């Protein structure tokens, strides 16, 4: 749990860079605008980062920042963030879809919308990072998942949409083992690509942004 008071990063006057960045990742404007309208997403003032906000009740308690520059990768939590209240979207359904990142979460929603042309009333949660079960001890649920289930009694089914790599698969299996018997669970990794944003970009034919090192960065062989 955080040892410092929670502070949201200062907001920029608009969300143009965040909007452009997420559109470039394949996410539809309707989904982006929905998150901005409900205070779940905005652009930071100084570095123009995407700020994904999580709430404890009606109060912000968590912020995950994602850089919008194509040639640099930045991911970091806001000061005093409480991981129990990570980024989530709640609906009226009994299924909770669980992801490693907020962008994967929004990408999955976009893939659903592409099939049905509407937003489903399901529940979505980002763990804000890969869950690493401890060796030689009983696995516990990630803090964000445990808190979400405690606050939402209507959830009955957990769909684990973690990354399609060794870390994601081992984390999904550990979560399944730690879930109480009243929940059913399924492993739902992306069919192609490492994560659901890669799958979305492949589906839409968007080329990945690959950083190429400049000549002075290359080592002599």
PDB file of N, CA and C in Angstrom, residues 117-154:
ATOM      1  N   UNK A 117     -20.632  -3.986 -32.924  1.00  0.00           N
ATOM      2  CA  UNK A 117     -20.905  -2.571 -33.172  1.00  0.00           C
ATOM      3  C   UNK A 117     -21.534  -1.879 -31.965  1.00  0.00           C
ATOM      4  N   UNK A 118     -21.254  -2.405 -30.773  1.00  0.00           N
ATOM      5  CA  UNK A 118     -21.749  -1.754 -29.550  1.00  0.00           C
ATOM      6  C   UNK A 118     -20.857  -2.142 -28.387  1.00  0.00           C
ATOM      7  N   UNK A 119     -20.914  -1.351 -27.321  1.00  0.00           N
ATOM      8  CA  UNK A 119     -20.129  -1.635 -26.126  1.00  0.00           C
ATOM      9  C   UNK A 119     -20.893  -2.602 -25.238  1.00  0.00           C
ATOM     10  N   UNK A 120     -20.255  -3.711 -24.861  1.00  0.00           N
ATOM     11  CA  UNK A 120     -20.913  -4.719 -24.034  1.00  0.00           C
ATOM     12  C   UNK A 120     -20.960  -4.289 -22.567  1.00  0.00           C
ATOM     13  N   UNK A 121     -21.986  -4.744 -21.829  1.00  0.00           N
ATOM     14  CA  UNK A 121     -22.096  -4.370 -20.401  1.00  0.00           C
ATOM     15  C   UNK A 121     -21.282  -5.277 -19.493  1.00  0.00           C
ATOM     16  N   UNK A 122     -20.061  -5.593 -19.880  1.00  0.00           N
ATOM     17  CA  UNK A 122     -19.212  -6.458 -19.073  1.00  0.00           C
ATOM     18  C   UNK A 122     -18.316  -5.627 -18.163  1.00  0.00           C
ATOM     19  N   UNK A 123     -17.460  -6.306 -17.420  1.00  0.00           N
ATOM     20  CA  UNK A 123     -16.559  -5.655 -16.472  1.00  0.00           C
ATOM     21  C   UNK A 123     -15.122  -5.927 -16.892  1.00  0.00           C
ATOM     22  N   UNK A 124     -14.270  -4.901 -16.759  1.00  0.00           N
ATOM     23  CA  UNK A 124     -12.892  -4.988 -17.245  1.00  0.00           C
ATOM     24  C   UNK A 124     -11.947  -4.408 -16.191  1.00  0.00           C
ATOM     25  N   UNK A 125     -10.825  -5.110 -15.985  1.00  0.00           N
ATOM     26  CA  UNK A 125      -9.875  -4.693 -14.956  1.00  0.00           C
ATOM     27  C   UNK A 125      -8.450  -4.838 -15.461  1.00  0.00           C
ATOM     28  N   UNK A 126      -7.631  -3.803 -15.230  1.00  0.00           N
ATOM     29  CA  UNK A 126      -6.191  -3.878 -15.492  1.00  0.00           C
ATOM     30  C   UNK A 126      -5.460  -4.133 -14.176  1.00  0.00           C
ATOM     31  N   UNK A 127      -4.534  -5.087 -14.198  1.00  0.00           N
ATOM     32  CA  UNK A 127      -3.715  -5.357 -13.018  1.00  0.00           C
ATOM     33  C   UNK A 127      -2.543  -4.393 -12.907  1.00  0.00           C
ATOM     34  N   UNK A 128      -2.355  -3.567 -13.941  1.00  0.00           N
ATOM     35  CA  UNK A 128      -1.243  -2.600 -13.979  1.00  0.00           C
ATOM     36  C   UNK A 128       0.098  -3.294 -13.808  1.00  0.00           C
ATOM     37  N   UNK A 129       0.309  -4.314 -14.613  1.00  0.00           N
ATOM     38  CA  UNK A 129       1.562  -5.050 -14.574  1.00  0.00           C
ATOM     39  C   UNK A 129       1.317  -6.536 -14.498  1.00  0.00           C
ATOM     40  N   UNK A 130       2.336  -7.315 -14.791  1.00  0.00           N
ATOM     41  CA  UNK A 130       2.205  -8.766 -14.730  1.00  0.00           C
ATOM     42  C   UNK A 130       2.249  -9.209 -13.276  1.00  0.00           C
ATOM     43  N   UNK A 131       1.424 -10.177 -12.953  1.00  0.00           N
ATOM     44  CA  UNK A 131       1.366 -10.723 -11.600  1.00  0.00           C
ATOM     45  C   UNK A 131       2.388 -11.842 -11.487  1.00  0.00           C
ATOM     46  N   UNK A 132       3.295 -11.729 -10.523  1.00  0.00           N
ATOM     47  CA  UNK A 132       4.350 -12.732 -10.362  1.00  0.00           C
ATOM     48  C   UNK A 132       4.118 -13.537  -9.078  1.00  0.00           C
ATOM     49  N   UNK A 133       3.609 -14.763  -9.221  1.00  0.00           N
ATOM     50  CA  UNK A 133       3.367 -15.574  -8.018  1.00  0.00           C
ATOM     51  C   UNK A 133       4.673 -15.965  -7.336  1.00  0.00           C
ATOM     52  N   UNK A 134       4.671 -15.992  -6.023  1.00  0.00           N
ATOM     53  CA  UNK A 134       5.868 -16.357  -5.278  1.00  0.00           C
ATOM     54  C   UNK A 134       6.134 -17.843  -5.324  1.00  0.00           C
ATOM     55  N   UNK A 135       7.397 -18.209  -5.347  1.00  0.00           N
ATOM     56  CA  UNK A 135       7.764 -19.618  -5.384  1.00  0.00           C
ATOM     57  C   UNK A 135       7.728 -20.206  -3.979  1.00  0.00           C
ATOM     58  N   UNK A 136       7.224 -21.425  -3.900  1.00  0.00           N
ATOM     59  CA  UNK A 136       7.254 -22.148  -2.642  1.00  0.00           C
ATOM     60  C   UNK A 136       6.271 -21.646  -1.600  1.00  0.00           C
ATOM     61  N   UNK A 137       5.311 -20.825  -1.992  1.00  0.00           N
ATOM     62  CA  UNK A 137       4.310 -20.381  -1.020  1.00  0.00           C
ATOM     63  C   UNK A 137       2.950 -20.286  -1.702  1.00  0.00           C
ATOM     64  N   UNK A 138       1.917 -20.230  -0.903  1.00  0.00           N
ATOM     65  CA  UNK A 138       0.555 -20.204  -1.428  1.00  0.00           C
ATOM     66  C   UNK A 138       0.321 -18.936  -2.250  1.00  0.00           C
ATOM     67  N   UNK A 139      -0.221 -19.122  -3.451  1.00  0.00           N
ATOM     68  CA  UNK A 139      -0.478 -17.978  -4.320  1.00  0.00           C
ATOM     69  C   UNK A 139      -1.659 -17.169  -3.798  1.00  0.00           C
ATOM     70  N   UNK A 140      -1.541 -15.862  -3.881  1.00  0.00           N
ATOM     71  CA  UNK A 140      -2.622 -14.969  -3.510  1.00  0.00           C
ATOM     72  C   UNK A 140      -3.094 -14.216  -4.747  1.00  0.00           C
ATOM     73  N   UNK A 141      -4.307 -13.744  -4.688  1.00  0.00           N
ATOM     74  CA  UNK A 141      -4.820 -12.962  -5.801  1.00  0.00           C
ATOM     75  C   UNK A 141      -4.103 -11.618  -5.875  1.00  0.00           C
ATOM     76  N   UNK A 142      -3.890 -11.074  -7.081  1.00  0.00           N
ATOM     77  CA  UNK A 142      -3.352  -9.719  -7.193  1.00  0.00           C
ATOM     78  C   UNK A 142      -4.229  -8.734  -6.435  1.00  0.00           C
ATOM     79  N   UNK A 143      -3.627  -7.695  -5.881  1.00  0.00           N
ATOM     80  CA  UNK A 143      -4.359  -6.749  -5.034  1.00  0.00           C
ATOM     81  C   UNK A 143      -5.547  -6.133  -5.759  1.00  0.00           C
ATOM     82  N   UNK A 144      -5.365  -5.763  -7.039  1.00  0.00           N
ATOM     83  CA  UNK A 144      -6.448  -5.126  -7.788  1.00  0.00           C
ATOM     84  C   UNK A 144      -7.620  -6.083  -7.998  1.00  0.00           C
ATOM     85  N   UNK A 145      -7.322  -7.345  -8.296  1.00  0.00           N
ATOM     86  CA  UNK A 145      -8.379  -8.332  -8.520  1.00  0.00           C
ATOM     87  C   UNK A 145      -9.115  -8.649  -7.225  1.00  0.00           C
ATOM     88  N   UNK A 146      -8.366  -8.817  -6.149  1.00  0.00           N
ATOM     89  CA  UNK A 146      -8.993  -9.113  -4.861  1.00  0.00           C
ATOM     90  C   UNK A 146      -9.929  -7.990  -4.424  1.00  0.00           C
ATOM     91  N   UNK A 147      -9.486  -6.739  -4.600  1.00  0.00           N
ATOM     92  CA  UNK A 147     -10.313  -5.598  -4.224  1.00  0.00           C
ATOM     93  C   UNK A 147     -11.555  -5.500  -5.099  1.00  0.00           C
ATOM     94  N   UNK A 148     -11.392  -5.723  -6.405  1.00  0.00           N
ATOM     95  CA  UNK A 148     -12.533  -5.612  -7.325  1.00  0.00           C
ATOM     96  C   UNK A 148     -13.598  -6.659  -6.990  1.00  0.00           C
ATOM     97  N   UNK A 149     -13.177  -7.886  -6.724  1.00  0.00           N
ATOM     98  CA  UNK A 149     -14.142  -8.939  -6.397  1.00  0.00           C
ATOM     99  C   UNK A 149     -14.831  -8.658  -5.063  1.00  0.00           C
ATOM    100  N   UNK A 150     -14.103  -8.088  -4.119  1.00  0.00           N
ATOM    101  CA  UNK A 150     -14.706  -7.753  -2.824  1.00  0.00           C
ATOM    102  C   UNK A 150     -15.774  -6.684  -2.962  1.00  0.00           C
ATOM    103  N   UNK A 151     -15.584  -5.768  -3.908  1.00  0.00           N
ATOM    104  CA  UNK A 151     -16.512  -4.652  -4.078  1.00  0.00           C
ATOM    105  C   UNK A 151     -17.636  -4.941  -5.061  1.00  0.00           C
ATOM    106  N   UNK A 152     -17.552  -6.078  -5.777  1.00  0.00           N
ATOM    107  CA  UNK A 152     -18.554  -6.386  -6.805  1.00  0.00           C
ATOM    108  C   UNK A 152     -19.042  -7.819  -6.637  1.00  0.00           C
ATOM    109  N   UNK A 153     -20.108  -7.968  -5.873  1.00  0.00           N
ATOM    110  CA  UNK A 153     -20.633  -9.298  -5.552  1.00  0.00           C
ATOM    111  C   UNK A 153     -21.276 -10.000  -6.741  1.00  0.00           C
ATOM    112  N   UNK A 154     -21.580  -9.263  -7.797  1.00  0.00           N
ATOM    113  CA  UNK A 154     -22.285  -9.856  -8.935  1.00  0.00           C
ATOM    114  C   UNK A 154     -21.370 -10.666  -9.847  1.00  0.00           C
TER     115      UNK A 154
END
